[in-house]
Amino acid sequence: YNKMNKVAIVSTIQPETHYTRYLWRELRKINKNIYLLIDDTPENDSFIQTQKDKNIIKLWKTNLSLPFVISKFVKLNNISTIHLQHEFNMYGGAGGILIFLFMALFLRIKGKNVLVTVHAVVDYRMIDDSFLETFALGKFKSIKSIVKIMFYIFYKILGLLSNKIIIHSNFTKRIYVDVYKIEESKCFVIPIGVNNSNSIIINEKELDPRLEWVGKIKDKNVILYFGYILKRKGLELLIEAFSKLKDNIHSSVLVIAGGVLENQKEYAAFLKRRVIERKLTKEVIFTGFLSKREI
């Protein structure tokens, strides 16, 4: 990000812990010419009100107007670089994938620099019945070959349209370079992380004692998983690893913090059975969905 160039980030910002919120706050400190273009939904109003920043703009909806709305804003404000955040459900379902690619194409035709953060890269060769079940795509088992082709086409076209690509791990970079044959010079690995340079001091008065998990973490070394409980996250491996290591970490607990989606209830029940089988009911804590204050 050149401080003199105008830049626009296109992304959603929900839920409260969305990656883009933190990215925006840090980039804004070093570039006053940066805009955050978010989706036009009522849920985003509180973020805008608390930030009080004229460069945060509710602009687009998840429909066919998206590429044209972004292109118009870019032209009117003389934006030189557009940073697109990509997750498969961010711009709508299957149609949103096509809209996203069209937006990237439209911006490149307009001569703009397109930077894309790809939060996950799937090796199309690994797509099988188990993969489709895990990602709630079981209804597409009968057309598995077509699904593979679609994944290949998407990642290939996105790689060709992007000037630069940000990926979160060397593992996923290798998939993009080796499987989809995207130029290695285009791909940059920037891990997602948190600043842990300072200890977090918890004021016990701020914790609601009625919450069952509050008493269980007091004076403990906490190993934290935060996020939705999803089968694709492999949380059974985390529990298994903790069962092997807990005796080496003094007074430790594993906190699995996050809500359960309707189609993942069976998986959540499986994890809780695994905890009982490993006799870890006192050491592994499921908090359930957390409010903003609890987070």
mmCIF file of C-alpha atoms in Angstrom:
data_model
loop_
_atom_site.group_PDB
_atom_site.id
_atom_site.type_symbol
_atom_site.label_atom_id
_atom_site.label_comp_id
_atom_site.label_asym_id
_atom_site.label_seq_id
_atom_site.Cartn_x
_atom_site.Cartn_y
_atom_site.Cartn_z
ATOM 1 C CA TYR A 1 0.000 0.000 0.000
ATOM 2 C CA ASN A 2 1.663 3.175 -1.234
ATOM 3 C CA LYS A 3 0.586 6.009 1.076
ATOM 4 C CA MET A 4 0.026 8.308 -1.894
ATOM 5 C CA ASN A 5 -2.247 5.919 -3.797
ATOM 6 C CA LYS A 6 -5.950 5.619 -3.104
ATOM 7 C CA VAL A 7 -6.982 2.128 -2.048
ATOM 8 C CA ALA A 8 -10.385 0.518 -1.484
ATOM 9 C CA ILE A 9 -10.994 -2.672 0.497
ATOM 10 C CA VAL A 10 -14.164 -4.514 -0.523
ATOM 11 C CA SER A 11 -15.410 -6.873 2.177
ATOM 12 C CA THR A 12 -18.087 -7.778 4.662
ATOM 13 C CA ILE A 13 -17.359 -7.069 8.348
ATOM 14 C CA GLN A 14 -19.635 -9.505 10.146
ATOM 15 C CA PRO A 15 -19.388 -11.110 12.672
ATOM 16 C CA GLU A 16 -17.839 -8.912 15.377
ATOM 17 C CA THR A 17 -14.510 -10.734 15.059
ATOM 18 C CA HIS A 18 -14.244 -10.462 11.276
ATOM 19 C CA TYR A 19 -10.678 -10.306 9.956
ATOM 20 C CA THR A 20 -11.363 -7.182 7.870
ATOM 21 C CA ARG A 21 -12.123 -5.036 10.930
ATOM 22 C CA TYR A 22 -8.607 -5.534 12.282
ATOM 23 C CA LEU A 23 -6.969 -5.243 8.870
ATOM 24 C CA TRP A 24 -8.773 -1.947 8.253
ATOM 25 C CA ARG A 25 -7.830 -0.420 11.605
ATOM 26 C CA GLU A 26 -4.155 -1.164 11.145
ATOM 27 C CA LEU A 27 -3.944 -0.050 7.503
ATOM 28 C CA ARG A 28 -5.834 3.156 8.292
ATOM 29 C CA LYS A 29 -3.016 4.145 10.649
ATOM 30 C CA ILE A 30 -0.529 4.246 7.775
ATOM 31 C CA ASN A 31 -2.688 5.303 4.834
ATOM 32 C CA LYS A 32 -5.251 8.109 5.016
ATOM 33 C CA ASN A 33 -6.276 7.456 1.400
ATOM 34 C CA ILE A 34 -7.816 4.070 2.124
ATOM 35 C CA TYR A 35 -11.538 3.307 1.949
ATOM 36 C CA LEU A 36 -13.521 0.397 3.395
ATOM 37 C CA LEU A 37 -16.482 -0.504 1.189
ATOM 38 C CA ILE A 38 -18.854 -2.757 3.101
ATOM 39 C CA ASP A 39 -22.194 -4.377 2.337
ATOM 40 C CA ASP A 40 -25.320 -2.303 2.871
ATOM 41 C CA THR A 41 -26.981 -4.145 5.763
ATOM 42 C CA PRO A 42 -28.442 -2.801 9.064
ATOM 43 C CA GLU A 43 -26.041 -5.026 11.053
ATOM 44 C CA ASN A 44 -23.157 -2.807 9.940
ATOM 45 C CA ASP A 45 -24.616 0.429 11.316
ATOM 46 C CA SER A 46 -23.145 0.061 14.811
ATOM 47 C CA PHE A 47 -19.630 -0.445 13.409
ATOM 48 C CA ILE A 48 -19.920 2.729 11.336
ATOM 49 C CA GLN A 49 -21.234 4.686 14.311
ATOM 50 C CA THR A 50 -18.465 3.549 16.652
ATOM 51 C CA GLN A 51 -15.658 4.096 14.137
ATOM 52 C CA LYS A 52 -16.823 7.577 13.093
ATOM 53 C CA ASP A 53 -14.725 7.422 9.929
ATOM 54 C CA LYS A 54 -15.973 8.975 6.686
ATOM 55 C CA ASN A 55 -13.900 6.476 4.706
ATOM 56 C CA ILE A 56 -16.121 3.576 5.810
ATOM 57 C CA ILE A 57 -18.983 3.379 3.339
ATOM 58 C CA LYS A 58 -21.994 1.073 3.147
ATOM 59 C CA LEU A 59 -22.118 0.643 -0.592
ATOM 60 C CA TRP A 60 -23.025 -2.714 -2.080
ATOM 61 C CA LYS A 61 -25.464 -5.579 -1.951
ATOM 62 C CA THR A 62 -24.970 -9.230 -2.867
ATOM 63 C CA ASN A 63 -26.570 -9.063 -6.289
ATOM 64 C CA LEU A 64 -25.660 -8.341 -9.926
ATOM 65 C CA SER A 65 -25.234 -4.624 -9.213
ATOM 66 C CA LEU A 66 -22.074 -5.268 -7.145
ATOM 67 C CA PRO A 67 -19.423 -4.970 -9.923
ATOM 68 C CA PHE A 68 -21.023 -1.802 -11.320
ATOM 69 C CA VAL A 69 -21.447 -0.096 -7.935
ATOM 70 C CA ILE A 70 -17.810 -0.776 -7.004
ATOM 71 C CA SER A 71 -16.572 0.289 -10.438
ATOM 72 C CA LYS A 72 -18.509 3.568 -10.244
ATOM 73 C CA PHE A 73 -17.100 4.390 -6.807
ATOM 74 C CA VAL A 74 -13.574 3.540 -7.945
ATOM 75 C CA LYS A 75 -13.907 5.846 -10.946
ATOM 76 C CA LEU A 76 -15.444 8.789 -9.043
ATOM 77 C CA ASN A 77 -12.801 8.641 -6.299
ATOM 78 C CA ASN A 78 -9.806 7.883 -8.535
ATOM 79 C CA ILE A 79 -8.980 4.640 -6.713
ATOM 80 C CA SER A 80 -5.874 2.918 -8.057
ATOM 81 C CA THR A 81 -5.880 -0.349 -6.061
ATOM 82 C CA ILE A 82 -8.811 -2.512 -5.006
ATOM 83 C CA HIS A 83 -8.285 -5.109 -2.282
ATOM 84 C CA LEU A 84 -10.948 -7.821 -2.547
ATOM 85 C CA GLN A 85 -11.537 -10.181 0.366
ATOM 86 C CA HIS A 86 -12.666 -13.581 -0.849
ATOM 87 C CA GLU A 87 -14.645 -16.203 1.006
ATOM 88 C CA PHE A 88 -17.133 -18.363 -0.875
ATOM 89 C CA ASN A 89 -20.236 -17.153 0.979
ATOM 90 C CA MET A 90 -19.212 -13.508 1.234
ATOM 91 C CA TYR A 91 -20.980 -12.340 -1.931
ATOM 92 C CA GLY A 92 -23.878 -14.795 -1.936
ATOM 93 C CA GLY A 93 -24.077 -18.475 -2.924
ATOM 94 C CA ALA A 94 -23.075 -20.010 -6.256
ATOM 95 C CA GLY A 95 -24.180 -16.882 -8.118
ATOM 96 C CA GLY A 96 -21.970 -14.785 -5.868
ATOM 97 C CA ILE A 97 -18.913 -16.681 -7.103
ATOM 98 C CA LEU A 98 -19.605 -15.577 -10.670
ATOM 99 C CA ILE A 99 -20.370 -12.023 -9.572
ATOM 100 C CA PHE A 100 -17.059 -11.904 -7.707
ATOM 101 C CA LEU A 101 -15.084 -13.063 -10.759
ATOM 102 C CA PHE A 102 -16.924 -10.593 -12.981
ATOM 103 C CA MET A 103 -16.096 -7.780 -10.545
ATOM 104 C CA ALA A 104 -12.380 -8.672 -10.655
ATOM 105 C CA LEU A 105 -12.499 -8.832 -14.473
ATOM 106 C CA PHE A 106 -14.375 -5.523 -14.716
ATOM 107 C CA LEU A 107 -11.815 -3.755 -12.525
ATOM 108 C CA ARG A 108 -8.875 -5.154 -14.485
ATOM 109 C CA ILE A 109 -10.453 -4.006 -17.765
ATOM 110 C CA LYS A 110 -10.704 -0.543 -16.187
ATOM 111 C CA GLY A 111 -6.935 -0.672 -15.649
ATOM 112 C CA LYS A 112 -7.030 -0.992 -11.856
ATOM 113 C CA ASN A 113 -4.675 -2.986 -9.636
ATOM 114 C CA VAL A 114 -6.552 -5.919 -8.109
ATOM 115 C CA LEU A 115 -5.244 -7.446 -4.889
ATOM 116 C CA VAL A 116 -7.136 -10.468 -3.541
ATOM 117 C CA THR A 117 -6.911 -12.107 -0.124
ATOM 118 C CA VAL A 118 -7.870 -15.748 -0.635
ATOM 119 C CA HIS A 119 -8.746 -17.143 2.782
ATOM 120 C CA ALA A 120 -8.692 -20.772 1.664
ATOM 121 C CA VAL A 121 -7.444 -22.690 -1.360
ATOM 122 C CA VAL A 122 -8.983 -26.080 -2.127
ATOM 123 C CA ASP A 123 -7.071 -28.677 -4.127
ATOM 124 C CA TYR A 124 -9.768 -29.773 -6.581
ATOM 125 C CA ARG A 125 -8.192 -33.238 -6.758
ATOM 126 C CA MET A 126 -9.078 -33.828 -3.100
ATOM 127 C CA ILE A 127 -12.814 -33.269 -3.586
ATOM 128 C CA ASP A 128 -14.596 -36.537 -2.805
ATOM 129 C CA ASP A 129 -17.845 -37.604 -1.127
ATOM 130 C CA SER A 130 -16.389 -36.938 2.325
ATOM 131 C CA PHE A 131 -15.298 -33.427 1.313
ATOM 132 C CA LEU A 132 -18.769 -32.616 -0.017
ATOM 133 C CA GLU A 133 -20.400 -33.865 3.188
ATOM 134 C CA THR A 134 -18.008 -31.892 5.397
ATOM 135 C CA PHE A 135 -18.694 -28.645 3.548
ATOM 136 C CA ALA A 136 -22.476 -29.157 3.454
ATOM 137 C CA LEU A 137 -22.361 -29.923 -0.285
ATOM 138 C CA GLY A 138 -23.621 -33.475 -0.011
ATOM 139 C CA LYS A 139 -26.431 -32.829 -2.493
ATOM 140 C CA PHE A 140 -23.790 -32.431 -5.224
ATOM 141 C CA LYS A 141 -22.327 -35.949 -4.842
ATOM 142 C CA SER A 142 -23.922 -37.051 -8.118
ATOM 143 C CA ILE A 143 -22.083 -34.305 -10.020
ATOM 144 C CA LYS A 144 -18.779 -34.526 -8.141
ATOM 145 C CA SER A 145 -16.757 -34.242 -11.365
ATOM 146 C CA ILE A 146 -18.540 -31.014 -12.276
ATOM 147 C CA VAL A 147 -17.846 -29.611 -8.799
ATOM 148 C CA LYS A 148 -14.146 -30.382 -9.282
ATOM 149 C CA ILE A 149 -14.128 -28.594 -12.635
ATOM 150 C CA MET A 150 -15.891 -25.565 -11.136
ATOM 151 C CA PHE A 151 -13.344 -25.288 -8.326
ATOM 152 C CA TYR A 152 -10.497 -25.566 -10.821
ATOM 153 C CA ILE A 153 -11.951 -22.903 -13.120
ATOM 154 C CA PHE A 154 -12.641 -20.519 -10.236
ATOM 155 C CA TYR A 155 -9.161 -20.619 -8.694
ATOM 156 C CA LYS A 156 -7.473 -20.551 -12.096
ATOM 157 C CA ILE A 157 -9.406 -17.513 -13.350
ATOM 158 C CA LEU A 158 -9.028 -15.675 -10.037
ATOM 159 C CA GLY A 159 -5.278 -16.260 -10.131
ATOM 160 C CA LEU A 160 -5.054 -14.915 -13.678
ATOM 161 C CA LEU A 161 -7.192 -11.825 -12.939
ATOM 162 C CA SER A 162 -5.339 -10.815 -9.753
ATOM 163 C CA ASN A 163 -2.261 -8.623 -9.824
ATOM 164 C CA LYS A 164 -1.266 -9.970 -6.419
ATOM 165 C CA ILE A 165 -2.702 -12.624 -4.104
ATOM 166 C CA ILE A 166 -2.446 -12.819 -0.318
ATOM 167 C CA ILE A 167 -2.673 -16.310 1.176
ATOM 168 C CA HIS A 168 -2.515 -17.208 4.871
ATOM 169 C CA SER A 169 -0.109 -20.155 4.877
ATOM 170 C CA ASN A 170 2.734 -21.672 2.875
ATOM 171 C CA PHE A 171 0.679 -24.861 2.600
ATOM 172 C CA THR A 172 -2.135 -23.113 0.711
ATOM 173 C CA LYS A 173 0.360 -21.137 -1.349
ATOM 174 C CA ARG A 174 1.876 -24.383 -2.591
ATOM 175 C CA ILE A 175 -1.566 -25.577 -3.683
ATOM 176 C CA TYR A 176 -2.113 -22.393 -5.670
ATOM 177 C CA VAL A 177 1.304 -22.530 -7.291
ATOM 178 C CA ASP A 178 1.692 -26.276 -7.859
ATOM 179 C CA VAL A 179 -1.894 -27.338 -8.588
ATOM 180 C CA TYR A 180 -3.311 -24.253 -10.300
ATOM 181 C CA LYS A 181 0.000 -23.148 -11.859
ATOM 182 C CA ILE A 182 -0.285 -19.553 -10.697
ATOM 183 C CA GLU A 183 2.933 -17.518 -10.831
ATOM 184 C CA GLU A 184 4.742 -17.819 -7.511
ATOM 185 C CA SER A 185 5.770 -14.153 -7.719
ATOM 186 C CA LYS A 186 2.082 -13.227 -7.475
ATOM 187 C CA CYS A 187 1.474 -15.039 -4.191
ATOM 188 C CA PHE A 188 2.379 -13.588 -0.799
ATOM 189 C CA VAL A 189 1.965 -15.404 2.508
ATOM 190 C CA ILE A 190 0.680 -13.199 5.338
ATOM 191 C CA PRO A 191 -0.529 -15.316 8.294
ATOM 192 C CA ILE A 192 -3.560 -14.372 10.346
ATOM 193 C CA GLY A 193 -2.424 -13.793 13.904
ATOM 194 C CA VAL A 194 -2.984 -11.885 17.127
ATOM 195 C CA ASN A 195 -0.714 -9.563 19.045
ATOM 196 C CA ASN A 196 0.261 -11.464 22.191
ATOM 197 C CA SER A 197 3.119 -9.226 23.294
ATOM 198 C CA ASN A 198 1.174 -8.177 26.403
ATOM 199 C CA SER A 199 -0.474 -10.399 28.999
ATOM 200 C CA ILE A 200 -4.268 -10.227 29.114
ATOM 201 C CA ILE A 201 -5.393 -9.237 32.604
ATOM 202 C CA ILE A 202 -8.952 -10.313 33.346
ATOM 203 C CA ASN A 203 -10.959 -8.286 35.843
ATOM 204 C CA GLU A 204 -13.083 -10.917 37.576
ATOM 205 C CA LYS A 205 -15.792 -8.316 38.213
ATOM 206 C CA GLU A 206 -16.395 -8.160 34.466
ATOM 207 C CA LEU A 207 -17.146 -11.883 34.229
ATOM 208 C CA ASP A 208 -20.709 -13.068 34.750
ATOM 209 C CA PRO A 209 -20.473 -15.725 37.505
ATOM 210 C CA ARG A 210 -23.702 -17.310 36.252
ATOM 211 C CA LEU A 211 -21.882 -18.550 33.159
ATOM 212 C CA GLU A 212 -20.763 -22.112 33.841
ATOM 213 C CA TRP A 213 -17.426 -21.750 32.053
ATOM 214 C CA VAL A 214 -16.298 -18.680 34.030
ATOM 215 C CA GLY A 215 -15.481 -20.609 37.202
ATOM 216 C CA LYS A 216 -13.712 -23.339 35.256
ATOM 217 C CA ILE A 217 -11.095 -21.017 33.718
ATOM 218 C CA LYS A 218 -10.148 -19.184 36.904
ATOM 219 C CA ASP A 219 -6.412 -19.512 37.632
ATOM 220 C CA LYS A 220 -5.959 -21.868 34.673
ATOM 221 C CA ASN A 221 -3.643 -21.855 31.689
ATOM 222 C CA VAL A 222 -6.129 -21.509 28.854
ATOM 223 C CA ILE A 223 -5.683 -23.065 25.421
ATOM 224 C CA LEU A 224 -8.329 -21.345 23.320
ATOM 225 C CA TYR A 225 -10.165 -22.282 20.147
ATOM 226 C CA PHE A 226 -12.458 -19.474 19.018
ATOM 227 C CA GLY A 227 -14.926 -19.771 16.147
ATOM 228 C CA TYR A 228 -17.908 -21.753 14.968
ATOM 229 C CA ILE A 229 -17.794 -25.474 15.711
ATOM 230 C CA LEU A 230 -17.433 -26.874 12.191
ATOM 231 C CA LYS A 231 -16.429 -30.357 11.098
ATOM 232 C CA ARG A 232 -13.933 -28.977 8.580
ATOM 233 C CA LYS A 233 -11.945 -27.382 11.429
ATOM 234 C CA GLY A 234 -10.865 -30.821 12.701
ATOM 235 C CA LEU A 235 -11.560 -30.099 16.364
ATOM 236 C CA GLU A 236 -11.431 -33.812 17.206
ATOM 237 C CA LEU A 237 -7.689 -33.615 16.450
ATOM 238 C CA LEU A 238 -7.318 -30.670 18.826
ATOM 239 C CA ILE A 239 -9.055 -32.608 21.597
ATOM 240 C CA GLU A 240 -6.868 -35.657 20.922
ATOM 241 C CA ALA A 241 -3.697 -33.560 21.027
ATOM 242 C CA PHE A 242 -4.786 -31.899 24.263
ATOM 243 C CA SER A 243 -5.445 -35.284 25.874
ATOM 244 C CA LYS A 244 -1.829 -36.266 25.150
ATOM 245 C CA LEU A 245 -0.274 -32.977 26.297
ATOM 246 C CA LYS A 246 -2.427 -31.779 29.206
ATOM 247 C CA ASP A 247 -0.250 -33.408 31.873
ATOM 248 C CA ASN A 248 2.766 -31.493 30.542
ATOM 249 C CA ILE A 249 0.992 -28.128 30.806
ATOM 250 C CA HIS A 250 0.399 -27.237 34.431
ATOM 251 C CA SER A 251 -3.219 -26.555 35.404
ATOM 252 C CA SER A 252 -4.443 -26.334 31.817
ATOM 253 C CA VAL A 253 -7.883 -26.251 30.218
ATOM 254 C CA LEU A 254 -8.945 -26.353 26.593
ATOM 255 C CA VAL A 255 -11.698 -23.822 25.892
ATOM 256 C CA ILE A 256 -13.734 -24.381 22.730
ATOM 257 C CA ALA A 257 -15.598 -21.115 22.358
ATOM 258 C CA GLY A 258 -18.193 -20.600 19.676
ATOM 259 C CA GLY A 259 -21.677 -21.357 18.451
ATOM 260 C CA VAL A 260 -23.048 -24.397 16.644
ATOM 261 C CA LEU A 261 -24.787 -24.067 13.280
ATOM 262 C CA GLU A 262 -27.924 -26.111 12.657
ATOM 263 C CA ASN A 263 -26.202 -28.473 10.211
ATOM 264 C CA GLN A 264 -23.293 -29.054 12.626
ATOM 265 C CA LYS A 265 -25.208 -30.180 15.726
ATOM 266 C CA GLU A 266 -24.363 -33.830 15.129
ATOM 267 C CA TYR A 267 -20.653 -32.960 14.905
ATOM 268 C CA ALA A 268 -20.801 -30.937 18.137
ATOM 269 C CA ALA A 269 -22.441 -33.888 19.889
ATOM 270 C CA PHE A 270 -19.680 -36.160 18.541
ATOM 271 C CA LEU A 271 -17.006 -33.864 20.025
ATOM 272 C CA LYS A 272 -18.689 -33.873 23.427
ATOM 273 C CA ARG A 273 -18.859 -37.679 23.372
ATOM 274 C CA ARG A 274 -15.146 -37.748 22.510
ATOM 275 C CA VAL A 275 -14.426 -35.561 25.558
ATOM 276 C CA ILE A 276 -16.376 -37.937 27.816
ATOM 277 C CA GLU A 277 -14.567 -40.963 26.367
ATOM 278 C CA ARG A 278 -11.183 -39.337 27.080
ATOM 279 C CA LYS A 279 -12.294 -38.437 30.641
ATOM 280 C CA LEU A 280 -11.683 -34.746 29.919
ATOM 281 C CA THR A 281 -14.986 -33.239 31.063
ATOM 282 C CA LYS A 282 -13.233 -31.037 33.656
ATOM 283 C CA GLU A 283 -10.461 -29.928 31.310
ATOM 284 C CA VAL A 284 -12.339 -29.310 28.029
ATOM 285 C CA ILE A 285 -14.890 -26.512 28.206
ATOM 286 C CA PHE A 286 -17.548 -25.752 25.605
ATOM 287 C CA THR A 287 -18.813 -22.203 26.126
ATOM 288 C CA GLY A 288 -21.448 -22.129 23.398
ATOM 289 C CA PHE A 289 -22.149 -18.923 21.473
ATOM 290 C CA LEU A 290 -20.570 -15.837 23.053
ATOM 291 C CA SER A 291 -21.936 -12.317 23.085
ATOM 292 C CA LYS A 292 -19.732 -9.364 22.132
ATOM 293 C CA ARG A 293 -19.138 -8.589 25.823
ATOM 294 C CA GLU A 294 -18.195 -12.195 26.604
ATOM 295 C CA ILE A 295 -15.756 -12.270 23.687
#
